[in-house]
JSON list of C-alpha atoms in Angstrom, two decimals:
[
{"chain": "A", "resi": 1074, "resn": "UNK", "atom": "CA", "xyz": [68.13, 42.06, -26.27]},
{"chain": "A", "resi": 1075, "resn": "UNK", "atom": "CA", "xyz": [65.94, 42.63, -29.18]},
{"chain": "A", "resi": 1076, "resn": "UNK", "atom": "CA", "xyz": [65.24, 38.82, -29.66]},
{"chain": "A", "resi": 1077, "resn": "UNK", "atom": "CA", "xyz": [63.85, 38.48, -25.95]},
{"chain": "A", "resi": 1078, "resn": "UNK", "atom": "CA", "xyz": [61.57, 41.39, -26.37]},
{"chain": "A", "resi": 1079, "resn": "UNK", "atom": "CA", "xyz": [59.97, 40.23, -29.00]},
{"chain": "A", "resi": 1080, "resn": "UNK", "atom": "CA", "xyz": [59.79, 36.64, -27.00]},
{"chain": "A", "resi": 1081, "resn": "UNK", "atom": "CA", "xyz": [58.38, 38.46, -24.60]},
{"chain": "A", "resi": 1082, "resn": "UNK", "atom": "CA", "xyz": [55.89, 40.26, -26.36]},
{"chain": "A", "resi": 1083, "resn": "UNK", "atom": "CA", "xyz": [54.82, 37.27, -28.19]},
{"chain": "A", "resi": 1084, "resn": "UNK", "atom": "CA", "xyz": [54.74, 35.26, -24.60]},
{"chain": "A", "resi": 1085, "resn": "UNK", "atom": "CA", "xyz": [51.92, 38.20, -24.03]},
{"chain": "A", "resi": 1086, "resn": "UNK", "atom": "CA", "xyz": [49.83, 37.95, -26.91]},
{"chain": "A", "resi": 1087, "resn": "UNK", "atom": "CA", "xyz": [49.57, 34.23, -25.91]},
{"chain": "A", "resi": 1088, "resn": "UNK", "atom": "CA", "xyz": [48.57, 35.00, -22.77]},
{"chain": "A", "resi": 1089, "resn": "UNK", "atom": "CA", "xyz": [45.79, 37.34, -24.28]},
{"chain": "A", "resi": 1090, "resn": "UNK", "atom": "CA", "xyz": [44.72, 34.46, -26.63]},
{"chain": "A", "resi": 1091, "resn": "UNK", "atom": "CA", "xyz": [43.94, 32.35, -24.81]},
{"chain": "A", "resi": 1092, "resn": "UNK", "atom": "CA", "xyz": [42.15, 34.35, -21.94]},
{"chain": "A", "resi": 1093, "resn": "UNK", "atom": "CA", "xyz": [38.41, 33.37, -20.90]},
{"chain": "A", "resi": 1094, "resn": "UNK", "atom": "CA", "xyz": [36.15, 34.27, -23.08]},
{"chain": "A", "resi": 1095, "resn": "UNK", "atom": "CA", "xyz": [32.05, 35.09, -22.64]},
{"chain": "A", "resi": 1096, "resn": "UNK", "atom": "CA", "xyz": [29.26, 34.09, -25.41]},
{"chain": "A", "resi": 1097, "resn": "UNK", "atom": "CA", "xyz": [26.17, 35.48, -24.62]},
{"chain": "A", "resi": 1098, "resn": "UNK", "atom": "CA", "xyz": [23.58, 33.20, -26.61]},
{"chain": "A", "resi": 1099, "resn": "UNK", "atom": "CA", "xyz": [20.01, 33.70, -27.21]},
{"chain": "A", "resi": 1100, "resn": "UNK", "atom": "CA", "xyz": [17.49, 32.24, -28.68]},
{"chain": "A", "resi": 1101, "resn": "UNK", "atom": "CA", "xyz": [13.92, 33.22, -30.74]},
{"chain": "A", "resi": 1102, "resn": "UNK", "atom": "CA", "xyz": [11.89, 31.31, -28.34]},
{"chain": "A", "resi": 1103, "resn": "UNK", "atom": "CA", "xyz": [12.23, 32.44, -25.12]},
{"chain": "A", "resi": 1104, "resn": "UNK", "atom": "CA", "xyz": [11.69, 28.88, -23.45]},
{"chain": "A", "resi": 1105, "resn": "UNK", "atom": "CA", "xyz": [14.03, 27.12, -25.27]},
{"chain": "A", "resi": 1106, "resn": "UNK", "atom": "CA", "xyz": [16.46, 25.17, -23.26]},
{"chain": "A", "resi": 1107, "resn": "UNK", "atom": "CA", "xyz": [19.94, 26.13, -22.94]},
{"chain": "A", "resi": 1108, "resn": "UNK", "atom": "CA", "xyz": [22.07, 22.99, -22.35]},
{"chain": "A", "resi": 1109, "resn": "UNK", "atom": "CA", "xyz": [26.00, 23.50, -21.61]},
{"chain": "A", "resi": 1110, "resn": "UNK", "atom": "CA", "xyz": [28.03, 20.55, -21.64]},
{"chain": "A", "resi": 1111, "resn": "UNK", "atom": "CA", "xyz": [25.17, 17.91, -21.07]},
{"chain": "A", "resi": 1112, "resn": "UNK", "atom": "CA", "xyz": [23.85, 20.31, -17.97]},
{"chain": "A", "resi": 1113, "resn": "UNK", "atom": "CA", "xyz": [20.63, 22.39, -18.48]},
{"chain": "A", "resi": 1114, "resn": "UNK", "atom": "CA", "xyz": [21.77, 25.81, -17.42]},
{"chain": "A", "resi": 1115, "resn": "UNK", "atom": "CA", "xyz": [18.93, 28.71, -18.36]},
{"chain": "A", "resi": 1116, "resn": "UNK", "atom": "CA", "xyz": [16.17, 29.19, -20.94]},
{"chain": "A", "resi": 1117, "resn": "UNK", "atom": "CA", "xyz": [15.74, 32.13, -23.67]},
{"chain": "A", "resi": 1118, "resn": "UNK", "atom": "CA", "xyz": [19.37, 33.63, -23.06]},
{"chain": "A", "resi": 1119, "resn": "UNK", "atom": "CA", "xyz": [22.46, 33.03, -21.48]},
{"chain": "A", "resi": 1120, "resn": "UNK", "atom": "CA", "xyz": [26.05, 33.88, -21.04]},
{"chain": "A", "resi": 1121, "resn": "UNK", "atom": "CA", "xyz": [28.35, 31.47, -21.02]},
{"chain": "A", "resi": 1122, "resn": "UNK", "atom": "CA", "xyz": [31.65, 31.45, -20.06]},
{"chain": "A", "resi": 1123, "resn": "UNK", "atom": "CA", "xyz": [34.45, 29.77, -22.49]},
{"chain": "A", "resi": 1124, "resn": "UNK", "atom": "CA", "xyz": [37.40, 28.75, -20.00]},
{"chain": "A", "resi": 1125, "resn": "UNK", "atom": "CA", "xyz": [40.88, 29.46, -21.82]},
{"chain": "A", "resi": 1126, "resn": "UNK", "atom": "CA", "xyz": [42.22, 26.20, -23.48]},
{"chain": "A", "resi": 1127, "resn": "UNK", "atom": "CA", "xyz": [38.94, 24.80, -23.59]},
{"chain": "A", "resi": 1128, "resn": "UNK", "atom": "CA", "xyz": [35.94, 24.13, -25.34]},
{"chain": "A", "resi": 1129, "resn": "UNK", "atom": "CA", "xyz": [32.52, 24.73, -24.31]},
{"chain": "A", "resi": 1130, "resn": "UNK", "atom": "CA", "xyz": [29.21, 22.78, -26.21]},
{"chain": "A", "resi": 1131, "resn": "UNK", "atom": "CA", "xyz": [25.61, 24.51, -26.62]},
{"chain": "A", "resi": 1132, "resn": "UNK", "atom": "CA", "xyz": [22.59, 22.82, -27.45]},
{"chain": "A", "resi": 1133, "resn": "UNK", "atom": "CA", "xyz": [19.38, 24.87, -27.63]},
{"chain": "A", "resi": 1134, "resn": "UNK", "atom": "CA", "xyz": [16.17, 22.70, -27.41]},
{"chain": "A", "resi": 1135, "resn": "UNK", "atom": "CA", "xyz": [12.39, 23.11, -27.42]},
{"chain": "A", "resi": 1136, "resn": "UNK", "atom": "CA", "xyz": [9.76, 20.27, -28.36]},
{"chain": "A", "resi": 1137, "resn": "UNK", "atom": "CA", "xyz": [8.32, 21.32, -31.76]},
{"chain": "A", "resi": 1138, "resn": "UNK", "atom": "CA", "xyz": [11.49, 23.11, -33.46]},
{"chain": "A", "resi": 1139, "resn": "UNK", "atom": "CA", "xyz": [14.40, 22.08, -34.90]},
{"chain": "A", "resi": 1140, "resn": "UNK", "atom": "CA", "xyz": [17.22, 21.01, -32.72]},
{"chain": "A", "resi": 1141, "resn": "UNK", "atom": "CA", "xyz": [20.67, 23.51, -32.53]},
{"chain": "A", "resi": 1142, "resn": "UNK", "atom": "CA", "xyz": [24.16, 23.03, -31.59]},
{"chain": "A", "resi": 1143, "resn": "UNK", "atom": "CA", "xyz": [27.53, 24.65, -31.15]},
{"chain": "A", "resi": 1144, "resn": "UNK", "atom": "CA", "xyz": [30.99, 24.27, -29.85]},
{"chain": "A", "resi": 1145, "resn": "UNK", "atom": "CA", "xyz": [32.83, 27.56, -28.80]},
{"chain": "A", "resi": 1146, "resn": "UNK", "atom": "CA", "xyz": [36.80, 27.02, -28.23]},
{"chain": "A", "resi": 1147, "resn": "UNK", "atom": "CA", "xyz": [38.86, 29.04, -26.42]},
{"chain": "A", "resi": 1148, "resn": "UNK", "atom": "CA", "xyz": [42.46, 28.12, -27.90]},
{"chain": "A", "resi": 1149, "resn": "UNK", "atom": "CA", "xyz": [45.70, 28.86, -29.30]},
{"chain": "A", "resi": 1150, "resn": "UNK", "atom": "CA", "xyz": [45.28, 28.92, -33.54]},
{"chain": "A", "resi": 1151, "resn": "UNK", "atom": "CA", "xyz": [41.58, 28.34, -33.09]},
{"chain": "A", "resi": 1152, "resn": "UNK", "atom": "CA", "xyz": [38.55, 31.21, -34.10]},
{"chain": "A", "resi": 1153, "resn": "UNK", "atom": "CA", "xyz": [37.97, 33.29, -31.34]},
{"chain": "A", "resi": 1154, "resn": "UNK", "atom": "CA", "xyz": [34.54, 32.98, -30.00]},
{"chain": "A", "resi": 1155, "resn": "UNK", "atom": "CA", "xyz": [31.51, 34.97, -30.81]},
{"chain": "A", "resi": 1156, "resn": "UNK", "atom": "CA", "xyz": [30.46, 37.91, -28.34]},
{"chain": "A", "resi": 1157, "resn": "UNK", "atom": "CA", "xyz": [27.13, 36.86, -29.22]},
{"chain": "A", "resi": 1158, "resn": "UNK", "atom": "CA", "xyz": [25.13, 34.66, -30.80]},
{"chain": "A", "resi": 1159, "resn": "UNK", "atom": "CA", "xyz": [21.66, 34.45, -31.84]},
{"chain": "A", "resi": 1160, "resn": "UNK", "atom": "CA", "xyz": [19.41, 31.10, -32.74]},
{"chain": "A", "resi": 1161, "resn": "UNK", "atom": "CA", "xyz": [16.59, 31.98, -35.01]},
{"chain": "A", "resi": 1162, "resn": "UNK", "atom": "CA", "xyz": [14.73, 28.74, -34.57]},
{"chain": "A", "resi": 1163, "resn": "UNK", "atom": "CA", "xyz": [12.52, 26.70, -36.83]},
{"chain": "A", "resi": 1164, "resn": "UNK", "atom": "CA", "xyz": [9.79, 24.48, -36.69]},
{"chain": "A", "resi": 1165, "resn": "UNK", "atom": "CA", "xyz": [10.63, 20.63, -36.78]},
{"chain": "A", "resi": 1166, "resn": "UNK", "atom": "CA", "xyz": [9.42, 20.38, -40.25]},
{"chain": "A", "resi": 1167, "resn": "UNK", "atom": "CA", "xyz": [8.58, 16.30, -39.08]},
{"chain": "A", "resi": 1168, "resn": "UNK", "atom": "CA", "xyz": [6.19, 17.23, -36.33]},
{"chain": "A", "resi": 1169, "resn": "UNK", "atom": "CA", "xyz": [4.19, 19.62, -38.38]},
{"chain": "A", "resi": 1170, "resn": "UNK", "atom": "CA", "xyz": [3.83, 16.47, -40.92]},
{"chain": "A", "resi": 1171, "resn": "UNK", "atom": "CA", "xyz": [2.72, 14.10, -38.42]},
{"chain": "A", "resi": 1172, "resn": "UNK", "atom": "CA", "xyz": [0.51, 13.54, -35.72]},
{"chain": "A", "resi": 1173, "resn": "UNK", "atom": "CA", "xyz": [0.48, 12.03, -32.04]},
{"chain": "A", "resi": 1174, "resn": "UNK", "atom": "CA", "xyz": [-0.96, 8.86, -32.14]},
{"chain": "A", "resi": 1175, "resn": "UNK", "atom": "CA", "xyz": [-1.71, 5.59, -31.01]},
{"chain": "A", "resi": 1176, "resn": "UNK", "atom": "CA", "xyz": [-1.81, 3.88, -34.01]},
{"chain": "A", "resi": 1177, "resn": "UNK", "atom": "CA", "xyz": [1.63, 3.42, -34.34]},
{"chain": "A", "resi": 1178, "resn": "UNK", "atom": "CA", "xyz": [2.77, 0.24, -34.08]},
{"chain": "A", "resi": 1179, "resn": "UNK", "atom": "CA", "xyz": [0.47, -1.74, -33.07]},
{"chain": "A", "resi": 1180, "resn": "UNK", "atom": "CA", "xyz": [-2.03, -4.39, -34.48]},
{"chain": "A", "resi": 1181, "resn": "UNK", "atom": "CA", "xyz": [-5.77, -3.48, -34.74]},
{"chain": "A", "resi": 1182, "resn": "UNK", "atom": "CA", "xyz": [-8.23, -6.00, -35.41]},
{"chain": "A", "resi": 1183, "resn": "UNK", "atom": "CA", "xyz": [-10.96, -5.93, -38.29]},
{"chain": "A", "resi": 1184, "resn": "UNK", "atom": "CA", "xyz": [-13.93, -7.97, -38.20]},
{"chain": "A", "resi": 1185, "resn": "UNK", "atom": "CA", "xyz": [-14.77, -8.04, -41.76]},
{"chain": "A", "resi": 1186, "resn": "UNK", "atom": "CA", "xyz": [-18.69, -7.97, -42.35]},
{"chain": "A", "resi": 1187, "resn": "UNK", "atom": "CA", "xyz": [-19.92, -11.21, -42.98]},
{"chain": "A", "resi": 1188, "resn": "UNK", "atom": "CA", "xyz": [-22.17, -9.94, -46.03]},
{"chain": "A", "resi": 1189, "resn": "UNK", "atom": "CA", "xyz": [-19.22, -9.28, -48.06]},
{"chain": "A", "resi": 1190, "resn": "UNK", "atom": "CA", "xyz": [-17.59, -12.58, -50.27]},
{"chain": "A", "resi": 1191, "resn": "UNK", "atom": "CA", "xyz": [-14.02, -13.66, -49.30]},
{"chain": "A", "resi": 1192, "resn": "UNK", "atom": "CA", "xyz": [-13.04, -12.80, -52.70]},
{"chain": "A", "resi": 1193, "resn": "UNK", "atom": "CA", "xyz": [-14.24, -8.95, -52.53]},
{"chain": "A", "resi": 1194, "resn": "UNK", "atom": "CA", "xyz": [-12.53, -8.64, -49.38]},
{"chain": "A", "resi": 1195, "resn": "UNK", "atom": "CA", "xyz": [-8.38, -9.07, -50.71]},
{"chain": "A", "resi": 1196, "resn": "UNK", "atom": "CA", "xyz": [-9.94, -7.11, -52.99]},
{"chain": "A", "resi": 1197, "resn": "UNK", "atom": "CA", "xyz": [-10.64, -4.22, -51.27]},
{"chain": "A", "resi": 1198, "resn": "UNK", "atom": "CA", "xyz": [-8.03, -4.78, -48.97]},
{"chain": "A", "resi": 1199, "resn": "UNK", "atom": "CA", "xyz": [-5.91, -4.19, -51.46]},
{"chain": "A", "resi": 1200, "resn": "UNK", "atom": "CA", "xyz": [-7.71, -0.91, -53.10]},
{"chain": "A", "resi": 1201, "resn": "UNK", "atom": "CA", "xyz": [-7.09, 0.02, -49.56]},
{"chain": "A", "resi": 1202, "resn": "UNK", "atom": "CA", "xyz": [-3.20, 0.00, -49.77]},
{"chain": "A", "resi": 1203, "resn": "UNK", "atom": "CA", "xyz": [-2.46, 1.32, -52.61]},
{"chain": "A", "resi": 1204, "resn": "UNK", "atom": "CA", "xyz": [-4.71, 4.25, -52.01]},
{"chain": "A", "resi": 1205, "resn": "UNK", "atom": "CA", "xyz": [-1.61, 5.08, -49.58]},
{"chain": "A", "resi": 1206, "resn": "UNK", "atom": "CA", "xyz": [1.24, 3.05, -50.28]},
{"chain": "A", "resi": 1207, "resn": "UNK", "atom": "CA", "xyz": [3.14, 2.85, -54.04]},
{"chain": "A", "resi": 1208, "resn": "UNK", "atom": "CA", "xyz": [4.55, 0.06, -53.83]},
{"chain": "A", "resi": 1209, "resn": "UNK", "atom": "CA", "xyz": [3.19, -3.64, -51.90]},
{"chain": "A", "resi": 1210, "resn": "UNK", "atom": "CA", "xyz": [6.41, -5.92, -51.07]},
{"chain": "A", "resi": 1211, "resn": "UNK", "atom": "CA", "xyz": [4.60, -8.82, -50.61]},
{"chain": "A", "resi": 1212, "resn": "UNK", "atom": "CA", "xyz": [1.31, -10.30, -51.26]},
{"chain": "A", "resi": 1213, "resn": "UNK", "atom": "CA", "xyz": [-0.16, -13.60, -50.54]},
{"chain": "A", "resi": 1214, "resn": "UNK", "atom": "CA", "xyz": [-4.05, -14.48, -51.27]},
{"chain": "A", "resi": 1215, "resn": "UNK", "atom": "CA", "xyz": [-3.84, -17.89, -50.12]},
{"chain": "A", "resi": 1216, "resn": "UNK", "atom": "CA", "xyz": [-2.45, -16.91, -46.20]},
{"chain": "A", "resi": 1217, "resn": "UNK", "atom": "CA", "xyz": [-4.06, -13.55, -46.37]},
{"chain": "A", "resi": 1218, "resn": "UNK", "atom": "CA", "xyz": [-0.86, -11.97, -45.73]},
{"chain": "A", "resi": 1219, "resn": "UNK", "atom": "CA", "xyz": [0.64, -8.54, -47.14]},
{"chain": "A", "resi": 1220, "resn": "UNK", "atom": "CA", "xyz": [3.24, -6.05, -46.85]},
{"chain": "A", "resi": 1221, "resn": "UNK", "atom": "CA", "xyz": [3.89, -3.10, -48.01]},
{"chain": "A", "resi": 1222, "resn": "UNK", "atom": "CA", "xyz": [7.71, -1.82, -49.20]},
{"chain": "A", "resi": 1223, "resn": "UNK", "atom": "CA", "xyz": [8.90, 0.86, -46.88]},
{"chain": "A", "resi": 1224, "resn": "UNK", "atom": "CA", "xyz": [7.89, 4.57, -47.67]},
{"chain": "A", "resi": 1225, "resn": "UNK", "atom": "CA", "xyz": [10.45, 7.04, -46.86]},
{"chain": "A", "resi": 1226, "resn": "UNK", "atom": "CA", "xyz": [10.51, 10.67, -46.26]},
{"chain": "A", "resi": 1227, "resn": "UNK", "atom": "CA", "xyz": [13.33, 12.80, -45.44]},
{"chain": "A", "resi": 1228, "resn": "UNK", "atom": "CA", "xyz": [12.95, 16.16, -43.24]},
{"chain": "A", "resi": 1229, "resn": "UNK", "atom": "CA", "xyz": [15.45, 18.51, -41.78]},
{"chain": "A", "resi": 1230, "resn": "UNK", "atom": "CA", "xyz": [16.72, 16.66, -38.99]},
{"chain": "A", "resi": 1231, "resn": "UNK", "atom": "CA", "xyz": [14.76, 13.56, -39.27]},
{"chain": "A", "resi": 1232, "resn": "UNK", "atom": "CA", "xyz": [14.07, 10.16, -41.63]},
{"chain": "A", "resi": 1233, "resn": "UNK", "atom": "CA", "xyz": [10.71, 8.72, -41.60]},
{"chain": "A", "resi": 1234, "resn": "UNK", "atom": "CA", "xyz": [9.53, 5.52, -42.63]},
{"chain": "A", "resi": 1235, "resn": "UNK", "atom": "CA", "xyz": [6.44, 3.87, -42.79]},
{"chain": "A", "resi": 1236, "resn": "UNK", "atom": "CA", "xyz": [4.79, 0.49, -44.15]},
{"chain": "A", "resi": 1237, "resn": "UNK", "atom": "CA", "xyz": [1.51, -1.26, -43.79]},
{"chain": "A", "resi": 1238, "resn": "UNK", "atom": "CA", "xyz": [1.09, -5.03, -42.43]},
{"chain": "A", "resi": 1239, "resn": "UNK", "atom": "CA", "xyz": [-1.94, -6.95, -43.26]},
{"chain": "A", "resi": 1240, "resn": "UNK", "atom": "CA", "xyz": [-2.61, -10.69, -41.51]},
{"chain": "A", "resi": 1241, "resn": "UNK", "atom": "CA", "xyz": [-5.11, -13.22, -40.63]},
{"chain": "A", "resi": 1242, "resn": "UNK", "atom": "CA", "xyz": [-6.49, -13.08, -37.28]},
{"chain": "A", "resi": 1243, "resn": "UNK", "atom": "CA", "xyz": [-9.13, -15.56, -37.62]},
{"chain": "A", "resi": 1244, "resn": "UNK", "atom": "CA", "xyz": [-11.13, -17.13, -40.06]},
{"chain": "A", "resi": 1245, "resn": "UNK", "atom": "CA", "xyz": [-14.48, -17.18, -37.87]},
{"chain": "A", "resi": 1246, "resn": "UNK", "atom": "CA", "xyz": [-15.46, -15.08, -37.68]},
{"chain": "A", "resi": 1247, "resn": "UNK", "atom": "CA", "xyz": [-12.95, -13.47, -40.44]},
{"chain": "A", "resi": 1248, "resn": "UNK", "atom": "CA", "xyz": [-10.84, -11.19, -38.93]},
{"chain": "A", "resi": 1249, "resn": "UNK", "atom": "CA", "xyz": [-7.56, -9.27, -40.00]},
{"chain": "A", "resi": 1250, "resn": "UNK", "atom": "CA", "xyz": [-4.68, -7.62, -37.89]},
{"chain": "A", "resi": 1251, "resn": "UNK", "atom": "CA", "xyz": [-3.57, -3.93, -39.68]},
{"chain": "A", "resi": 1252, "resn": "UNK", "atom": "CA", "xyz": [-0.56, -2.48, -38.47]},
{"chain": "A", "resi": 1253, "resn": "UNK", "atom": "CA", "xyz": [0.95, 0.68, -39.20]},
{"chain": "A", "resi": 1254, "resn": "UNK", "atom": "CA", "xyz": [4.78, 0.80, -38.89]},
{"chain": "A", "resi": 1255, "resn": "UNK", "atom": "CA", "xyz": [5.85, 4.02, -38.25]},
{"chain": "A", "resi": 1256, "resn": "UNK", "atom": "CA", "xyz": [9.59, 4.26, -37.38]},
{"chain": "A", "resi": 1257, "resn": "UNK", "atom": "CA", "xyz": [12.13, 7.43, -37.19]},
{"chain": "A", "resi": 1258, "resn": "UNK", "atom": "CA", "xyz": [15.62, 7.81, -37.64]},
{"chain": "A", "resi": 1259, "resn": "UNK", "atom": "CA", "xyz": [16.68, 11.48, -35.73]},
{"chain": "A", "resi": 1260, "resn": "UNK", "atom": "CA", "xyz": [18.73, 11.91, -38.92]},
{"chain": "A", "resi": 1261, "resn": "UNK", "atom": "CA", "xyz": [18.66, 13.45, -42.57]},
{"chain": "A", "resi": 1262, "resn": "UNK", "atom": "CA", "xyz": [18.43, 11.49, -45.38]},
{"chain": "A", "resi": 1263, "resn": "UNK", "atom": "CA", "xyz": [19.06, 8.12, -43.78]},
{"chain": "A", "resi": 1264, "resn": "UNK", "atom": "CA", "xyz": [19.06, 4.86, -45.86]},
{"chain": "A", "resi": 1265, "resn": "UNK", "atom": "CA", "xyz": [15.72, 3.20, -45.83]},
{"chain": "A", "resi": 1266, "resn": "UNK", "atom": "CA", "xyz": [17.65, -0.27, -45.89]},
{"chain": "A", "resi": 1267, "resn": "UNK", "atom": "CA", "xyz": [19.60, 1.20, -42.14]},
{"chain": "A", "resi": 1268, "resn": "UNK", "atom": "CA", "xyz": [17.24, -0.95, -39.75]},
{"chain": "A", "resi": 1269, "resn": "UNK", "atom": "CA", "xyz": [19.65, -0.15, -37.05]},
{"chain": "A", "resi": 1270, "resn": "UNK", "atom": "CA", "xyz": [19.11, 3.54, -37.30]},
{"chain": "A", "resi": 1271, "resn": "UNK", "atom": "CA", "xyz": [15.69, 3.33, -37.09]},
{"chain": "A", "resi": 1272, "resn": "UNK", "atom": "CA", "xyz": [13.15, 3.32, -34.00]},
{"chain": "A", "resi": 1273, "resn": "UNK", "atom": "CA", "xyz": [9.45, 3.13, -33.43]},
{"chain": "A", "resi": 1274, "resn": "UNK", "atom": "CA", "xyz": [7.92, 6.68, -33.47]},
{"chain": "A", "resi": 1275, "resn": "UNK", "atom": "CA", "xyz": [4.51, 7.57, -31.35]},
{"chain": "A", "resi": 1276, "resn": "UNK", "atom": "CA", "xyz": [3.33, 9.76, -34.33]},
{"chain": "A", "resi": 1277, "resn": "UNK", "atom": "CA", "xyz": [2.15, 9.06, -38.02]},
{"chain": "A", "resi": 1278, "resn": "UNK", "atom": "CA", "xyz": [2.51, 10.99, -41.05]},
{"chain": "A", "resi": 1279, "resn": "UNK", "atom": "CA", "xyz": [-0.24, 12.79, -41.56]},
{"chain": "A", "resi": 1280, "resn": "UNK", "atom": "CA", "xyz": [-1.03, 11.24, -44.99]},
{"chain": "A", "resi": 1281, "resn": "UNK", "atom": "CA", "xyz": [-1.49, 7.90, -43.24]},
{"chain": "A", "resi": 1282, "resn": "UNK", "atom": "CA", "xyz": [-4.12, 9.14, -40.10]},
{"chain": "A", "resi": 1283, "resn": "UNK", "atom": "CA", "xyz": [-7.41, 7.82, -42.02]},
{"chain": "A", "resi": 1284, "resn": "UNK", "atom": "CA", "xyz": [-5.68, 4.02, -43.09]},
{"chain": "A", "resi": 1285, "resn": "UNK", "atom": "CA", "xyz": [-7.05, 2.58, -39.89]},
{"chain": "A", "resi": 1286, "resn": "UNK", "atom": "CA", "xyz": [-10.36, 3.97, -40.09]},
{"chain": "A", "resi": 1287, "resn": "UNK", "atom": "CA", "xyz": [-10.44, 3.06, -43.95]},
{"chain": "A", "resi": 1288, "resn": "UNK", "atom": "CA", "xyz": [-10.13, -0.73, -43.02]},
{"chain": "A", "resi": 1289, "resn": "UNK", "atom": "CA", "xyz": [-12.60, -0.23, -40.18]},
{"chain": "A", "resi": 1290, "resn": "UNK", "atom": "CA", "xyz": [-15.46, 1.34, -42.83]},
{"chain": "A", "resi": 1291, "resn": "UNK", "atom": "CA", "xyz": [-15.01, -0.30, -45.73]},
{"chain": "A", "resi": 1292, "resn": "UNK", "atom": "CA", "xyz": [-14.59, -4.17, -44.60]},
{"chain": "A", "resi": 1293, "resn": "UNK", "atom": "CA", "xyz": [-15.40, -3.94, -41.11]},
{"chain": "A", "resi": 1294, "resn": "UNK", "atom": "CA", "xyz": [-19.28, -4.82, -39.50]},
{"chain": "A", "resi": 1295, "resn": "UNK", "atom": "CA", "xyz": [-21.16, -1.00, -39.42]}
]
């Protein structure tokens, strides 16, 4: 008799366990997106409801900040969830670094003023470069080609890379193409050497926003 009581009882407690459960979530900005489970459900605050024997995923998004995620499980041997929670969101540390732009990834041309020698040209071509970039990968007078190494910089929630590409458009009149590289991962601390990970990115760092216009003023016809 004793031995199916305390069945019973612990039968209950299950049963208690594992009953729905509500998480009311909020958020410091009061637009931020709520997504549950891949659906967009409210903005600012919501409460969600945690189905027993199940788990429930939150996302909390706004363009600008850093993104925010959570899982919430309603099971047997698993923490209990919250009764609330509250998302004290931060600036994307990337976007405040960089800048919208459409210089990205593409190839600007440079018609180099014909008053300056072919010589002093790589030469300040080069100044150019290394006024930004540490390191130059590859360099080749003779084809008027060069390349800079990748430079990396790691955020919060993001990898940026960036590199230079110098090339001959034309020799008459003598033009260059200059393209700024500017590629993200969506990760931290990602390998510079993970092409796959990487994709082209609309903005530039801010310490690169003046290359373009260097090449334009200091080679280009004024």
């Amino acid at each position: 008799m004793k031995s199916k009581l305390i069945m019973l009882l612990m039968c209950a407690m299950c049963t208690l366990a594992v009953k729905a459960q509500t998480v009311e979530v909020s958020a410091s900005e009061p637009d931020a997106k709520i997504i549950v489970d891949g659906q967009s459900l409210g903005t600012g605050s919501l409460k969600i409801k945690v189905p027993k024997n199940s788990c429930v995923n939150v996302k909390i998004h706004k363009a600008g900040f850093l993104r925010y995620e959570q899982t919430y499980c309603n099971k047997k041997g698993m923490t209990e969830p919250p009764k609330k929670q509250f998302f004290d969101m931060k600036k994307d540390d990337a976007e405040e670094a960089s800048i919208k732009t459409d210089q990205a990834n593409i190839d600007f041309s440079i018609e180099v003023n014909k008053k300056l020698d072919i010589n002093d040209v790589w030469k300040r071509a080069n100044q150019i470069v290394t006024d930004y970039f540490d390191a130059i990968e590859v360099a080749d007078k003779e084809t008027s080609y060069l390349r800079t190494a990748w430079s990396i910089q790691s955020f919060a929630q993001n990898t940026i890379r960036t590199r230079l590409i110098i090339k001959l458009s034309k020799s008459d009149p003598l033009t260059y193409k200059v393209k700024l590289v500017s590629e993200y991962s969506g990760m931290p601390l990602t390998s510079v050497k993970a092409d796959e990970q990487f994709h082209d990115w609309d903005r530039l760092l801010r310490k690169y926003q003046n290359v373009i216009s260097d090449f334009t003023t200091r080679l280009g016809n004024q």
